[in-house]
Amino acid sequence: MTGITLALSKGRIFEETLPLLAAAGIVPSDDPETSRKLILGTSRADVRLIIVRASDTPTYVQYGAADLGIAGKDVLLEHGGAGLYQPLDLKIARCRMAVAVPAGFDYAAAVRPGARLRVATKYIQTAREHFAGKGVHVDLIKLYGSMELAPLVGLADAIVDLVSSGGTLKANNLVAVEEIMPISSRLIVNQAALKMKRALLQPVIDAFAGAVRD
Ligand code: ATP
Ligand code: MG
């Protein structure tokens, strides 16, 4: 491909990326919410978009199937970032990674030296590092979604999940007891593509940088 391919997930990342794309003169020719196409043309003949699962974005960019992508820091920490250049925090899709437990659960006692905590999460690497840093022994249970359910049915004592308004936690009688880190989405670039296609990629990176809003 002589042009450039940008990988995006539909939903909040696609929606919040539209103003950044516009700043680079890129307008998608289809809406991924209504179109079933996975490759979308744009107003620029040299730019196409591919629609991927959020957690797959770094993989497409790592292997060069996409030159650029937009991925949450949560997803990048699990992926590891191999082969990726991460030039920009786009400050979109913002939320927090947190530990949550059922209301009334004695978290302080559960993380005392010698204790073991059962933690269910989609974010195994992040959870492992967080609890290792605190010296807390954990049994990690990998889930792919609806983490809030796990402590309610005895699968785990705690969860590590993304929290924004806290509405889902509240609806399930859970409380956030520890913030792990703030999360936002990053621009990621294939390192080899950046060298080979710098003349095409750098103006897009610069336009995105100029359009980032706090
Ligand atoms: P899938 O829905 O395919 O399982 P996902 O839940 O990771 O994947 P999205 O919900 O589109 O996909 O989330 C994409 C990114 O947006 C996440 O990786 C995270 O960085 C961020 N994000 C997730 N939930 C929220 C939220 N409630 N508020 C703000 N940003 C969020
Ligand atoms: Mg989601």
Short mmCIF file of C-alpha atoms and ligand atoms in Angstrom, two decimals:
data_model
loop_
_atom_site.label_atom_id
_atom_site.label_comp_id
_atom_site.label_asym_id
_atom_site.label_seq_id
_atom_site.Cartn_x
_atom_site.Cartn_y
_atom_site.Cartn_z
CA MET A 1 0.00 0.00 0.00
CA THR A 2 1.54 3.30 -1.09
CA GLY A 3 -0.88 5.31 1.05
CA ILE A 4 -1.42 4.98 4.78
CA THR A 5 -3.64 2.69 6.81
CA LEU A 6 -4.95 3.75 10.23
CA ALA A 7 -6.42 1.15 12.64
CA LEU A 8 -9.29 2.19 14.89
CA SER A 9 -11.93 0.49 17.01
CA LYS A 10 -15.54 1.54 16.58
CA GLY A 11 -17.46 3.13 19.42
CA ARG A 12 -15.86 5.75 21.64
CA ILE A 13 -12.41 5.72 20.05
CA PHE A 14 -13.82 6.18 16.53
CA GLU A 15 -16.19 8.95 17.69
CA GLU A 16 -13.54 10.84 19.66
CA THR A 17 -10.99 10.48 16.84
CA LEU A 18 -13.20 12.19 14.23
CA PRO A 19 -12.07 15.74 15.20
CA LEU A 20 -8.40 14.65 15.08
CA LEU A 21 -8.90 13.10 11.64
CA ALA A 22 -10.64 16.27 10.47
CA ALA A 23 -7.58 18.28 11.52
CA ALA A 24 -5.53 16.11 9.15
CA GLY A 25 -8.10 16.61 6.37
CA ILE A 26 -9.40 13.05 6.76
CA VAL A 27 -13.17 12.39 6.71
CA PRO A 28 -14.29 8.71 6.75
CA SER A 29 -16.58 7.78 3.86
CA ASP A 30 -18.65 5.36 5.99
CA ASP A 31 -19.91 5.18 9.57
CA PRO A 32 -18.72 1.91 11.18
CA GLU A 33 -21.82 1.86 13.42
CA THR A 34 -24.07 1.38 10.41
CA SER A 35 -21.74 0.01 7.73
CA ARG A 36 -20.46 -3.56 7.99
CA LYS A 37 -17.32 -2.69 6.06
CA LEU A 38 -14.06 -3.24 7.90
CA ILE A 39 -12.00 -1.17 5.46
CA LEU A 40 -13.25 2.39 5.06
CA GLY A 41 -12.17 4.89 2.47
CA THR A 42 -11.75 8.52 3.38
CA SER A 43 -11.86 11.95 1.75
CA ARG A 44 -8.16 11.46 1.07
CA ALA A 45 -7.30 8.94 -1.66
CA ASP A 46 -4.04 8.09 0.16
CA VAL A 47 -5.64 7.30 3.54
CA ARG A 48 -7.82 4.33 4.55
CA LEU A 49 -9.17 3.22 7.91
CA ILE A 50 -9.48 -0.33 9.19
CA ILE A 51 -11.96 -1.19 11.94
CA VAL A 52 -10.58 -3.65 14.51
CA ARG A 53 -11.37 -4.86 18.01
CA ALA A 54 -9.92 -2.36 20.53
CA SER A 55 -7.53 -4.93 22.02
CA ASP A 56 -6.30 -5.94 18.54
CA THR A 57 -5.20 -2.43 17.44
CA PRO A 58 -1.56 -2.74 18.66
CA THR A 59 -1.22 -6.11 16.91
CA TYR A 60 -2.24 -4.72 13.49
CA VAL A 61 0.22 -1.84 13.90
CA GLN A 62 3.04 -4.00 15.30
CA TYR A 63 2.95 -6.27 12.23
CA GLY A 64 2.60 -3.36 9.80
CA ALA A 65 -0.91 -4.31 8.60
CA ALA A 66 -1.69 -0.75 9.69
CA ASP A 67 0.85 2.08 9.72
CA LEU A 68 -0.89 3.92 12.55
CA GLY A 69 -3.48 3.18 15.17
CA ILE A 70 -5.26 4.58 18.18
CA ALA A 71 -5.33 2.45 21.32
CA GLY A 72 -6.09 2.86 25.01
CA LYS A 73 -3.15 2.85 27.41
CA ASP A 74 -4.89 -0.12 29.12
CA VAL A 75 -4.64 -2.10 25.87
CA LEU A 76 -1.04 -1.00 25.24
CA LEU A 77 0.11 -2.10 28.69
CA GLU A 78 -1.31 -5.57 28.10
CA HIS A 79 0.18 -5.75 24.58
CA GLY A 80 3.62 -4.62 25.77
CA GLY A 81 4.29 -2.09 22.99
CA ALA A 82 6.80 -4.16 20.92
CA GLY A 83 7.49 -2.58 17.50
CA LEU A 84 5.41 0.47 18.33
CA TYR A 85 6.36 4.10 18.49
CA GLN A 86 3.98 6.04 20.78
CA PRO A 87 4.41 9.72 19.92
CA LEU A 88 1.20 11.21 21.34
CA ASP A 89 -1.24 11.06 24.20
CA LEU A 90 -4.46 12.01 22.37
CA LYS A 91 -6.30 12.60 25.68
CA ILE A 92 -9.46 10.88 24.38
CA ALA A 93 -11.46 7.96 25.86
CA ARG A 94 -10.32 8.98 29.33
CA CYS A 95 -11.06 6.89 32.39
CA ARG A 96 -9.16 5.30 35.31
CA MET A 97 -7.82 1.82 36.00
CA ALA A 98 -8.92 0.88 39.51
CA VAL A 99 -9.30 -1.91 42.05
CA ALA A 100 -12.91 -2.45 43.15
CA VAL A 101 -14.47 -4.70 45.79
CA PRO A 102 -17.97 -5.35 47.13
CA ALA A 103 -19.18 -2.57 49.47
CA GLY A 104 -18.28 -3.64 53.01
CA PHE A 105 -15.39 -5.91 51.98
CA ASP A 106 -12.36 -5.30 54.25
CA TYR A 107 -9.78 -4.53 51.55
CA ALA A 108 -7.12 -3.33 54.03
CA ALA A 109 -7.24 -6.73 55.77
CA ALA A 110 -7.20 -8.58 52.46
CA VAL A 111 -3.93 -6.95 51.36
CA ARG A 112 -2.08 -7.41 54.67
CA PRO A 113 1.30 -9.21 54.49
CA GLY A 114 0.79 -12.96 54.21
CA ALA A 115 -2.75 -12.66 52.84
CA ARG A 116 -3.79 -13.74 49.33
CA LEU A 117 -6.24 -11.82 47.20
CA ARG A 118 -8.22 -13.33 44.32
CA VAL A 119 -8.48 -10.76 41.56
CA ALA A 120 -10.54 -11.13 38.38
CA THR A 121 -9.59 -8.93 35.43
CA LYS A 122 -9.14 -8.49 31.71
CA TYR A 123 -5.89 -6.62 32.55
CA ILE A 124 -3.61 -9.39 33.86
CA GLN A 125 -0.28 -7.61 33.25
CA THR A 126 -1.41 -4.34 34.81
CA ALA A 127 -2.93 -6.12 37.81
CA ARG A 128 0.15 -8.30 38.29
CA GLU A 129 2.47 -5.27 38.29
CA HIS A 130 0.24 -3.24 40.56
CA PHE A 131 0.00 -5.87 43.29
CA ALA A 132 3.66 -6.91 42.94
CA GLY A 133 4.57 -3.26 43.55
CA LYS A 134 2.57 -3.34 46.79
CA GLY A 135 4.01 -6.71 47.81
CA VAL A 136 0.52 -8.25 47.81
CA HIS A 137 0.12 -11.90 46.81
CA VAL A 138 -2.62 -12.34 44.22
CA ASP A 139 -4.29 -15.14 42.31
CA LEU A 140 -5.23 -13.62 38.97
CA ILE A 141 -8.28 -14.85 37.09
CA LYS A 142 -8.53 -13.81 33.45
CA LEU A 143 -11.92 -12.56 32.25
CA TYR A 144 -12.95 -10.97 28.96
CA GLY A 145 -15.78 -8.73 30.18
CA SER A 146 -18.43 -8.03 32.83
CA MET A 147 -15.75 -8.15 35.53
CA GLU A 148 -18.22 -6.61 38.00
CA LEU A 149 -20.00 -9.94 38.27
CA ALA A 150 -17.00 -11.91 39.57
CA PRO A 151 -16.99 -10.73 43.22
CA LEU A 152 -20.79 -10.97 43.40
CA VAL A 153 -20.80 -14.70 42.71
CA GLY A 154 -17.65 -15.70 44.60
CA LEU A 155 -15.29 -16.00 41.63
CA ALA A 156 -12.96 -13.33 43.08
CA ASP A 157 -12.52 -10.96 46.03
CA ALA A 158 -11.71 -7.96 43.88
CA ILE A 159 -11.57 -6.78 40.28
CA VAL A 160 -9.21 -4.56 38.33
CA ASP A 161 -11.21 -2.65 35.72
CA LEU A 162 -11.71 0.66 33.98
CA VAL A 163 -13.93 3.13 35.78
CA SER A 164 -15.35 6.34 34.37
CA SER A 165 -18.53 7.56 36.07
CA GLY A 166 -18.59 4.69 38.57
CA GLY A 167 -22.20 3.96 37.58
CA THR A 168 -21.61 0.30 36.74
CA LEU A 169 -19.77 -0.29 40.03
CA LYS A 170 -22.54 1.40 41.98
CA ALA A 171 -25.29 -0.56 40.21
CA ASN A 172 -23.54 -3.75 41.33
CA ASN A 173 -22.82 -2.63 44.90
CA LEU A 174 -19.06 -2.37 44.31
CA VAL A 175 -16.70 0.42 45.36
CA ALA A 176 -13.36 1.52 43.92
CA VAL A 177 -10.79 1.16 46.71
CA GLU A 178 -7.60 2.00 44.85
CA GLU A 179 -6.74 3.95 41.73
CA ILE A 180 -4.00 2.30 39.67
CA MET A 181 -3.52 4.90 36.92
CA PRO A 182 -5.33 7.35 34.66
CA ILE A 183 -6.07 5.99 31.18
CA SER A 184 -6.37 7.73 27.81
CA SER A 185 -5.77 6.73 24.21
CA ARG A 186 -2.43 7.00 22.42
CA LEU A 187 -1.42 7.34 18.81
CA ILE A 188 0.73 4.35 17.90
CA VAL A 189 2.92 4.10 14.81
CA ASN A 190 4.69 1.12 13.24
CA GLN A 191 8.41 1.84 13.69
CA ALA A 192 9.45 0.60 10.24
CA ALA A 193 6.58 2.49 8.53
CA LEU A 194 7.67 5.68 10.24
CA LYS A 195 11.07 5.40 8.51
CA MET A 196 9.75 4.27 5.10
CA LYS A 197 6.71 6.57 4.91
CA ARG A 198 7.83 9.54 6.99
CA ALA A 199 6.74 12.08 4.33
CA LEU A 200 3.15 10.78 4.50
CA LEU A 201 2.98 9.98 8.21
CA GLN A 202 4.66 12.99 9.83
CA PRO A 203 2.05 15.55 8.63
CA VAL A 204 -0.74 13.35 10.03
CA ILE A 205 1.08 13.00 13.36
CA ASP A 206 1.64 16.78 13.44
CA ALA A 207 -2.02 17.52 12.63
CA PHE A 208 -3.15 15.18 15.43
CA ALA A 209 -0.68 16.82 17.84
CA GLY A 210 -2.10 20.24 17.00
CA ALA A 211 -5.68 19.05 17.57
CA VAL A 212 -5.20 17.42 21.02
CA ARG A 213 -7.47 19.04 23.62
CA ASP A 214 -7.21 18.70 27.40
P1 ATP B 1 -14.71 -4.61 23.39
O1 ATP B 1 -15.91 -3.73 23.65
O2 ATP B 1 -14.47 -4.93 21.94
O3 ATP B 1 -14.61 -5.77 24.32
P2 ATP B 1 -13.31 -2.56 24.73
O4 ATP B 1 -14.31 -2.59 25.82
O5 ATP B 1 -11.87 -2.54 25.10
O6 ATP B 1 -13.44 -3.77 23.73
P3 ATP B 1 -14.23 0.05 24.05
O7 ATP B 1 -15.31 -0.05 25.06
O8 ATP B 1 -14.50 0.67 22.73
O9 ATP B 1 -13.63 -1.37 23.73
O10 ATP B 1 -13.02 0.79 24.73
C1 ATP B 1 -11.94 1.24 23.98
C2 ATP B 1 -10.99 1.99 24.91
O11 ATP B 1 -11.66 3.11 25.48
C3 ATP B 1 -10.49 1.16 26.08
O12 ATP B 1 -9.35 0.42 25.72
C4 ATP B 1 -10.20 2.24 27.10
O13 ATP B 1 -8.92 2.80 26.86
C5 ATP B 1 -11.26 3.28 26.83
N1 ATP B 1 -12.44 3.13 27.69
C6 ATP B 1 -13.03 1.98 28.04
N2 ATP B 1 -14.11 2.21 28.83
C7 ATP B 1 -14.19 3.54 28.97
C8 ATP B 1 -15.10 4.43 29.65
N3 ATP B 1 -16.10 3.96 30.35
N4 ATP B 1 -14.88 5.75 29.54
C9 ATP B 1 -13.88 6.23 28.82
N5 ATP B 1 -12.98 5.46 28.17
C10 ATP B 1 -13.13 4.13 28.23
MG MG B 2 -16.04 -1.63 26.42
#
